[in-house]
Coordinates of C-alpha atoms in Angstrom, one line a residue:
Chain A
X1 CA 65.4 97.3 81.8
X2 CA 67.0 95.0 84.6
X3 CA 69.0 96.6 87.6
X4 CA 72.5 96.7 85.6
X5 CA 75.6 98.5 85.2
X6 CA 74.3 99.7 81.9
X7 CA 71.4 100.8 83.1
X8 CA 72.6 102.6 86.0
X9 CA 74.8 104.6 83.4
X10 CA 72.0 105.0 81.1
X11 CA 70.0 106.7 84.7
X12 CA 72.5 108.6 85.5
X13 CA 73.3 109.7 81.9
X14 CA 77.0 108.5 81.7
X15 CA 78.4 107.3 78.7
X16 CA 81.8 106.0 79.3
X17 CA 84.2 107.3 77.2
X18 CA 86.7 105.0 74.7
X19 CA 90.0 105.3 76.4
X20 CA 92.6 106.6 74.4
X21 CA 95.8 104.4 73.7
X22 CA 99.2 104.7 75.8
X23 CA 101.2 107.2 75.2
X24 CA 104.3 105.8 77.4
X25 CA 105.8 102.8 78.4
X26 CA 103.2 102.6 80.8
X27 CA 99.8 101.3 80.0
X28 CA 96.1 101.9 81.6
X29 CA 95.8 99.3 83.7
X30 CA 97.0 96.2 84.5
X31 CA 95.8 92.7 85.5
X32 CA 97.2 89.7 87.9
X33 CA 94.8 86.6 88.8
X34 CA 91.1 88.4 89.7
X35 CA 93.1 92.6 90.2
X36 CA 93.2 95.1 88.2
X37 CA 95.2 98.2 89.2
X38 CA 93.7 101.3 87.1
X39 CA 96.2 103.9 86.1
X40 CA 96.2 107.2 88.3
X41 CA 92.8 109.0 86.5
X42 CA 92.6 113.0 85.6
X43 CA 89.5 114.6 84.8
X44 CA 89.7 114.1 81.4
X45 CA 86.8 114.7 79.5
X46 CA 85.6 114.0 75.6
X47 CA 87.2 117.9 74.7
X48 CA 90.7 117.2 76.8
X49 CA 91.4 118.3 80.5
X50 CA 88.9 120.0 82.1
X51 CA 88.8 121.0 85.4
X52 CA 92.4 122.4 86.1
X53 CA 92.4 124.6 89.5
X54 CA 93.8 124.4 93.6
X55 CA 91.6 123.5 96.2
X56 CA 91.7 125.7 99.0
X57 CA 92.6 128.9 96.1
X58 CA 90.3 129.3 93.3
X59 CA 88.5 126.0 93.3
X60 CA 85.2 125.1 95.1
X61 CA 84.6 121.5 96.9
X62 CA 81.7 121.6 95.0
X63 CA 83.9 121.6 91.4
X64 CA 86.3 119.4 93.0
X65 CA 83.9 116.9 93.5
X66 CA 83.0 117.4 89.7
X67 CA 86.2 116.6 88.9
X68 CA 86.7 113.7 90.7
X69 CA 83.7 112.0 89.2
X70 CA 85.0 112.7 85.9
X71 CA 88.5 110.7 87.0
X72 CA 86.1 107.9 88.4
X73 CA 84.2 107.7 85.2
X74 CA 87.8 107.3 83.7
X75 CA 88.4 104.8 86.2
X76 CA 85.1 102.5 85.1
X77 CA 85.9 103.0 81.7
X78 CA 89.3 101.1 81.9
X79 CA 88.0 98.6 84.1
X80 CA 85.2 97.6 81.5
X81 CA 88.0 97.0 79.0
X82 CA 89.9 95.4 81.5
X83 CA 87.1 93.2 82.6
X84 CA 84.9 93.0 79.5
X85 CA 81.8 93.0 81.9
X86 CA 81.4 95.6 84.6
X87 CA 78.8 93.9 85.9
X88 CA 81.3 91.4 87.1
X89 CA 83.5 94.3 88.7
X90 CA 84.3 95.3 92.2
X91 CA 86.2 98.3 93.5
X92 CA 88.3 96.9 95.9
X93 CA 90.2 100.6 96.7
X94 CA 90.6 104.0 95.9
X95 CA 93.2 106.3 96.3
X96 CA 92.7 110.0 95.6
X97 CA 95.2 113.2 95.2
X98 CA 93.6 116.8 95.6
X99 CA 95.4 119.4 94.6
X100 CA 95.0 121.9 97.3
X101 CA 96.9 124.2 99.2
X102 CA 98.7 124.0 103.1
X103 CA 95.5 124.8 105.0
X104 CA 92.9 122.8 103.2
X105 CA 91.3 119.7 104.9
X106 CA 88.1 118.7 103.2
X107 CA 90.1 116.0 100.4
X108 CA 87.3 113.4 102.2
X109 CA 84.5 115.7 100.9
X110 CA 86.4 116.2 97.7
X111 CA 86.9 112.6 96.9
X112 CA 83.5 111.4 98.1
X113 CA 82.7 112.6 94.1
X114 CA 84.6 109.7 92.9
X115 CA 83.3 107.4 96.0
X116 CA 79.7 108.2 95.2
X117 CA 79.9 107.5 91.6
X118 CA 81.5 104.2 91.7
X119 CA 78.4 102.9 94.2
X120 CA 75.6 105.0 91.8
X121 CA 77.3 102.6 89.2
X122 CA 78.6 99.2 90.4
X123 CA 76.1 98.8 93.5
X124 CA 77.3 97.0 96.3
X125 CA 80.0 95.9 94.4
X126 CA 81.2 99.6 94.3
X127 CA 81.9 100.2 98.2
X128 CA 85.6 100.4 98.8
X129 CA 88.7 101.2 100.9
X130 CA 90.2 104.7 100.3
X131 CA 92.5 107.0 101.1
X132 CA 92.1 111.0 100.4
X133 CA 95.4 112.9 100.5
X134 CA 96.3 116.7 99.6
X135 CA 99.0 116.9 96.9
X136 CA 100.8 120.0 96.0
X137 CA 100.1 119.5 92.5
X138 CA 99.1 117.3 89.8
X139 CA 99.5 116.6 86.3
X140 CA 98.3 119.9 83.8
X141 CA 97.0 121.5 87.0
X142 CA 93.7 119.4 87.4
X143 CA 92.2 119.5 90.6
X144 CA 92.1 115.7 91.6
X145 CA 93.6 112.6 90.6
X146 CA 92.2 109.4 91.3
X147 CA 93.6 106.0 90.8
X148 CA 91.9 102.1 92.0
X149 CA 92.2 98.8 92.4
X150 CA 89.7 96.6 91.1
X151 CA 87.8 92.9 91.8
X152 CA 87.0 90.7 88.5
X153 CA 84.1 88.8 90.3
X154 CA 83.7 84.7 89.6
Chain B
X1 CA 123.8 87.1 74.4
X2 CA 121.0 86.2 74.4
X3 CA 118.1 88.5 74.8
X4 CA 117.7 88.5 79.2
X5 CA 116.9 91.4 81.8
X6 CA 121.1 90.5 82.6
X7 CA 121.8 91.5 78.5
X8 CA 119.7 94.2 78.8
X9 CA 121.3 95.7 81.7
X10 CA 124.7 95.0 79.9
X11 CA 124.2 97.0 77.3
X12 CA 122.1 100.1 79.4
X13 CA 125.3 100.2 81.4
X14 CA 123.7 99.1 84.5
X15 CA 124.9 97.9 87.6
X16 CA 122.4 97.0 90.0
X17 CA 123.4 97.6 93.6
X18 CA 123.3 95.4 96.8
X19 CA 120.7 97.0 98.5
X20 CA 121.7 97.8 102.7
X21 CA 119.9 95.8 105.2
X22 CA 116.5 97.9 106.3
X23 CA 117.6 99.9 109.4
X24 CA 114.1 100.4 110.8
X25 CA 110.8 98.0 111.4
X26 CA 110.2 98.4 108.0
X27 CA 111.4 96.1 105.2
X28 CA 112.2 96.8 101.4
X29 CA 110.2 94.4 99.9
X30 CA 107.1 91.9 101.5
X31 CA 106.0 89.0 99.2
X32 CA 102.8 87.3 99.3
X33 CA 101.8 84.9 96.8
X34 CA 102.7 85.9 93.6
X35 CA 102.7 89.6 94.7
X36 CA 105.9 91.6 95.6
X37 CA 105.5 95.0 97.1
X38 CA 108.8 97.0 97.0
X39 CA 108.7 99.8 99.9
X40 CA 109.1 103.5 98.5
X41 CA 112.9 104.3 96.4
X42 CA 114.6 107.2 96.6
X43 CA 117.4 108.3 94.3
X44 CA 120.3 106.4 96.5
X45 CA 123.0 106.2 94.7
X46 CA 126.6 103.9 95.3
X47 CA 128.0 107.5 97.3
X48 CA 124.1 108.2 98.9
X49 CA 121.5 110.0 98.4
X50 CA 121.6 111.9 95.2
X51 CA 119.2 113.8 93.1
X52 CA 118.0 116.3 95.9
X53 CA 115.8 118.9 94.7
X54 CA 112.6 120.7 93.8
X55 CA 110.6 120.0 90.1
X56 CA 109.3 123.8 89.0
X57 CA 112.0 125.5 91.2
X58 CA 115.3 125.1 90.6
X59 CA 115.4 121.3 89.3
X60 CA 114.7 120.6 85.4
X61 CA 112.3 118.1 84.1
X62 CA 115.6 116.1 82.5
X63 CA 117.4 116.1 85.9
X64 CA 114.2 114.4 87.8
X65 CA 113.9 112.1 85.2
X66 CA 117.2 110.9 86.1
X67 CA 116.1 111.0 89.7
X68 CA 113.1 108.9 88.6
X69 CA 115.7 106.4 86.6
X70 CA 117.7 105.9 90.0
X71 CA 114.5 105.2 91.6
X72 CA 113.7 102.5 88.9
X73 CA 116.9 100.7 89.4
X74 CA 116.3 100.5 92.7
X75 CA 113.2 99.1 92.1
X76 CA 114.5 96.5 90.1
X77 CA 117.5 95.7 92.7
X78 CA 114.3 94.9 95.4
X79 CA 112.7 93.1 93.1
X80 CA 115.4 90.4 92.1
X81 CA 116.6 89.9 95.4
X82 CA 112.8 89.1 96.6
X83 CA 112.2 87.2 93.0
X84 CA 115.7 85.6 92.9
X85 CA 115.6 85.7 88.7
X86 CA 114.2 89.5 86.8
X87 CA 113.9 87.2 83.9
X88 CA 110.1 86.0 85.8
X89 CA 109.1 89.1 87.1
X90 CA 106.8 91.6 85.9
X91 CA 105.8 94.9 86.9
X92 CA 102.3 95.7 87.7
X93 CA 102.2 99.0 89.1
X94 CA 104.2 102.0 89.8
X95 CA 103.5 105.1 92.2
X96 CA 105.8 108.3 91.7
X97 CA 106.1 111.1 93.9
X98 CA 107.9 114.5 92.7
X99 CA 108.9 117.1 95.3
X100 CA 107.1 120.2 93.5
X101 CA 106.0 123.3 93.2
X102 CA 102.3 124.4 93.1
X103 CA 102.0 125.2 90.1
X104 CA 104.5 122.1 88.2
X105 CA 102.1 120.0 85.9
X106 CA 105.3 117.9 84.3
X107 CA 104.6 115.0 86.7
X108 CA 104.3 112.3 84.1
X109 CA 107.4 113.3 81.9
X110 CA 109.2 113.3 84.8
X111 CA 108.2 109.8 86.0
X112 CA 108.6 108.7 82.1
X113 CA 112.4 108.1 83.5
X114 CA 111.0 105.4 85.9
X115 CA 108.9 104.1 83.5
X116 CA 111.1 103.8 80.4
X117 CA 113.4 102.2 82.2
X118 CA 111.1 99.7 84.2
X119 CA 110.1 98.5 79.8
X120 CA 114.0 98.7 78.6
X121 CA 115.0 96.5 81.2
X122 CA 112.1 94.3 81.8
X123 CA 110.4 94.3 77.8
X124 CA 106.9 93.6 77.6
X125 CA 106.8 92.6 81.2
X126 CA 107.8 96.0 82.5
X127 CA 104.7 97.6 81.0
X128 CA 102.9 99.0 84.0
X129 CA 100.0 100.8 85.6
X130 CA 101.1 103.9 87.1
X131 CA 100.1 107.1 89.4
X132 CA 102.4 110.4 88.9
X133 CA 101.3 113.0 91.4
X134 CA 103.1 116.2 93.3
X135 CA 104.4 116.3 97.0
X136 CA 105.2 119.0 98.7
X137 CA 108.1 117.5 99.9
X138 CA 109.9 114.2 100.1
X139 CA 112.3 112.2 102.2
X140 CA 116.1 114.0 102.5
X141 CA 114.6 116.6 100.0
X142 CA 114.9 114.1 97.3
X143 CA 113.3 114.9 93.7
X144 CA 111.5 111.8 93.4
X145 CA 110.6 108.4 95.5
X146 CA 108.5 105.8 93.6
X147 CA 107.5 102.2 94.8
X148 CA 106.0 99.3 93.3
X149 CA 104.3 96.4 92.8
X150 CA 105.3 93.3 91.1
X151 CA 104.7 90.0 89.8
X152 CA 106.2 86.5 90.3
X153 CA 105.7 84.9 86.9
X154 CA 105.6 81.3 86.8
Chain C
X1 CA 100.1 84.7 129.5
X2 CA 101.6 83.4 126.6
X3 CA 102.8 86.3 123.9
X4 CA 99.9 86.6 121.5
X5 CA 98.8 90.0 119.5
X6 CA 96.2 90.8 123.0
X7 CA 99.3 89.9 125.5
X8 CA 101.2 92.6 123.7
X9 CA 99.0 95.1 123.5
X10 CA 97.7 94.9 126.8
X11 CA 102.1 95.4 128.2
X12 CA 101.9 98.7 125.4
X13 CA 98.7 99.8 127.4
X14 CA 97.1 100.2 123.9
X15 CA 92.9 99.5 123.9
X16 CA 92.0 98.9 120.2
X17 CA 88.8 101.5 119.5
X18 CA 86.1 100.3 118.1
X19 CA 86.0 102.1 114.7
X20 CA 82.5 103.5 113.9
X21 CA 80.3 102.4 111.2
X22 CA 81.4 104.3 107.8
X23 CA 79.3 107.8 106.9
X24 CA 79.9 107.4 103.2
X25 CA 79.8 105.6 100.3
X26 CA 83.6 104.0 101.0
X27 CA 84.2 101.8 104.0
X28 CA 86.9 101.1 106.3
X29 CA 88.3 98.0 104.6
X30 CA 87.6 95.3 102.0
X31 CA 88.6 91.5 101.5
X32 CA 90.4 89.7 98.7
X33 CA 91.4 86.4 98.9
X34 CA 93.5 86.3 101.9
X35 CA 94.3 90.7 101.0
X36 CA 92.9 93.3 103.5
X37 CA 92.9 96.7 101.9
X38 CA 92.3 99.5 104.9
X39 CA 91.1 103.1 104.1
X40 CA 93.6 105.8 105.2
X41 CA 93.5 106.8 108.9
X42 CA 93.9 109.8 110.6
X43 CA 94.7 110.3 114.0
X44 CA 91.2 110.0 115.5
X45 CA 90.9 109.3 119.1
X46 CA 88.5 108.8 121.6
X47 CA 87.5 112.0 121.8
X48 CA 87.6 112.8 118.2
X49 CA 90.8 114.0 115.6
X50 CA 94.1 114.7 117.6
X51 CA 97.3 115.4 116.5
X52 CA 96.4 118.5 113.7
X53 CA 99.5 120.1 112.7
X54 CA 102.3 121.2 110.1
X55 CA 105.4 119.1 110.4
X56 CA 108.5 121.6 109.8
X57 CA 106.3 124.4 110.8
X58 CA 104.7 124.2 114.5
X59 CA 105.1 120.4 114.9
X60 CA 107.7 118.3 116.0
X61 CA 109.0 115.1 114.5
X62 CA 108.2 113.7 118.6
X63 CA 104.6 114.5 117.9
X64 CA 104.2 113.3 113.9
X65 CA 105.3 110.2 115.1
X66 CA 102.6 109.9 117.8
X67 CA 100.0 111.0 115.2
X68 CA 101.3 108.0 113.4
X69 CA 101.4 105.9 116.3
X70 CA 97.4 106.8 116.9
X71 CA 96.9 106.0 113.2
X72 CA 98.5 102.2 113.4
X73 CA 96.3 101.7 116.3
X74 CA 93.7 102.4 114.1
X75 CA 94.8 100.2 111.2
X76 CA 94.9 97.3 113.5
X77 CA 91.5 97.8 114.7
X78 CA 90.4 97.6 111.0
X79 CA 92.5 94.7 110.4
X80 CA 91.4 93.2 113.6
X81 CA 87.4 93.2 112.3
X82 CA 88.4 92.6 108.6
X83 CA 90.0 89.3 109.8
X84 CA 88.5 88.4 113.1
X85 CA 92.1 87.5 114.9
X86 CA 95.0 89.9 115.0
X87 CA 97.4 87.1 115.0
X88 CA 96.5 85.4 111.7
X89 CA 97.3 88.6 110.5
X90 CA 100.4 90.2 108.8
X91 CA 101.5 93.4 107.3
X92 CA 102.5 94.0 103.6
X93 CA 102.8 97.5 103.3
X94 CA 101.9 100.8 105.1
X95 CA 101.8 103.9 103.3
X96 CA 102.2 106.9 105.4
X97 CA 101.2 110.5 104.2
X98 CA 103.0 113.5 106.0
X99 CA 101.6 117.0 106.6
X100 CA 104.1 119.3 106.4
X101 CA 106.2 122.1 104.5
X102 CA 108.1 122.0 101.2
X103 CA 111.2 122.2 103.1
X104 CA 110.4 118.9 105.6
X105 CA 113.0 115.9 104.9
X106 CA 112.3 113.8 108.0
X107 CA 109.1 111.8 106.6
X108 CA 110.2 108.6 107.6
X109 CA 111.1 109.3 110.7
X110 CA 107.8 110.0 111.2
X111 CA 106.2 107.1 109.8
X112 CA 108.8 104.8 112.1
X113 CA 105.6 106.0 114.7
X114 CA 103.5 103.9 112.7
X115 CA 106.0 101.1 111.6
X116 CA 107.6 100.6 115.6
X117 CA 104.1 99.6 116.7
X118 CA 103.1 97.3 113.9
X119 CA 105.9 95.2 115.0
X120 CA 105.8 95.8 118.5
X121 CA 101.7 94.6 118.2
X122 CA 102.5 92.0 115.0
X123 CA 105.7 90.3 116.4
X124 CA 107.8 89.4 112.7
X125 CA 104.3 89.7 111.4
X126 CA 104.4 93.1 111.6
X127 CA 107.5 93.8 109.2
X128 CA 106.1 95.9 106.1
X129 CA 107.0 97.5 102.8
X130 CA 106.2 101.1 103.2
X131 CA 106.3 104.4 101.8
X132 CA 106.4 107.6 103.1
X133 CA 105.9 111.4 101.4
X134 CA 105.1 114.2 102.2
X135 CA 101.7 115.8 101.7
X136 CA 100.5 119.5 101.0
X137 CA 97.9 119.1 103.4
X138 CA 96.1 116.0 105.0
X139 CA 91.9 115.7 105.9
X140 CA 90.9 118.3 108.9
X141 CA 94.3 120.0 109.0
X142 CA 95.6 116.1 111.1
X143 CA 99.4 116.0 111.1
X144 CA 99.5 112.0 109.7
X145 CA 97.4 109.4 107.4
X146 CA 98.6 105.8 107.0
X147 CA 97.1 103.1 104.6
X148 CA 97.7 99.4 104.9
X149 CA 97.3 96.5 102.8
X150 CA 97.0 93.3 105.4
X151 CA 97.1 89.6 104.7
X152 CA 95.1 87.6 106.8
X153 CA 96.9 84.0 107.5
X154 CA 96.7 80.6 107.2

């Protein structure tokens, strides 16, 4: 099997999950010319939210990072139905939220779960600009929230 | 009447204000290309700030959704000054911010109130990518500050 | 010498740094079209992080904004690579990411630290859209991280 997207999945055994539809008046992602700004991502796996818990408190960086690989496997999923080709798909920027508390200062560590997946997957293509913040708390208590900015490649 | 962003901010009962000159090196909006980028809103209303409070401590879920709603029109004032017409704008991409406590998980509902508004006012073309997360605090101790992105249609 | 991006920072006594090469699987900035997106910087200096504190706790709005200061600096630096001349560059939007207690309200007068010197380096080029929360708690305890998106000129 050729050096792919799919195959990179396959290897790392990811299968992206069907993104459910909008709730809201606001949708998953969005696109303008060659962008496409991905909705902020929670760790939502094929059995609901998993990975609710405070860094710094209760939660490891180690399950942190879990959890924000889940959010960037969200991430790819909606930029594959954005794009219709991942293969033709750059991450352009990622910005990630940690739940943590006051005195907790590895969010880099944290969010290098999300950062590592998106190069495992979209090569090259994956390397981006970030930014890893601490948050006081995010939506149904998940650890990490991740949102992104993609490339559609000629 | 027929069906414009103006009819539709008729019958919401909406007055969009005349936003103050910036006071700082900063600007409300910057427009490249198609792209606007509308600087971070906070619920300033025609007598100042209101909407000051904490989500998860003493400030309900409905009252930061009206902080969220304030934030919105703001948005939207920005956005027609840089645009000159709402009826060609659409909004890509909205970030909301709620002043929290550790353990609030209602982020989305309460940014719904920025959202909704963003699609009553805009239609179709306010349907938008969005991040909700937690802060531990926000500017004047304001509720909720959201910014956006937008797009110049042709 | 005549009032360029260098002449200015040389009469601010500011040295850019030159940024080291990235230890993970995200980099300091990528390109789109004429976009720069920079990665979140904290106030590193020469001789590693400064600046690590709690804003409305031990440290002083005088000393966020010269943790924001130190992180414009190294925007620019970043921009200054991404787009190989400082003065074909301008500044959309800066995003600036306070560390500090749920009772803080001065956030943007700390991110003025950041937003004074972008115009004081970029001239008229340097007037942004911006944002500026508050965070929970910000990578190795630092009191200050900024983001920038950066357009590079015609």
């Amino acid at each position: 099997m050729s050096d792919t997207v799919e195959s990179r999945l396959a290897a790392l055994g990811i299968t992206l999950p069907e993104p459910a539809a909008p709730a809201a008046n606001y949708v998953p992602f969005t696109v303008t010319g060659k962008l496409i700004y991905v909705s902020g991502q929670v760790p939502m796996g094929p059995n609901g939210i998993e990975h609710q818990g405070k860094l710094g408190d209760t939660y490891s960086v180690e399950q942190g990072q879990a959890a924000a690989k889940l959010c960037a496997i969200n991430l790819l999923a909606q930029a594959k139905i954005a794009s219709g080709d991942l293969n033709k798909v750059r991450c352009l920027k990622l910005n990630g939220f940690v739940n943590c508390t006051g005195d907790f200062g590895d969010q880099p560590k944290v969010i290098n779960g999300a950062s590592d997946l998106m190069v495992e997957v979209l090569g090259e293509n994956g390397r981006h600009a970030r930014a890893a913040v601490g948050s006081s708390a995010l939506p149904f208590g998940v650890a990490v929230e991740v949102e992104g900015i993609f490339e559609i490649l000629d």
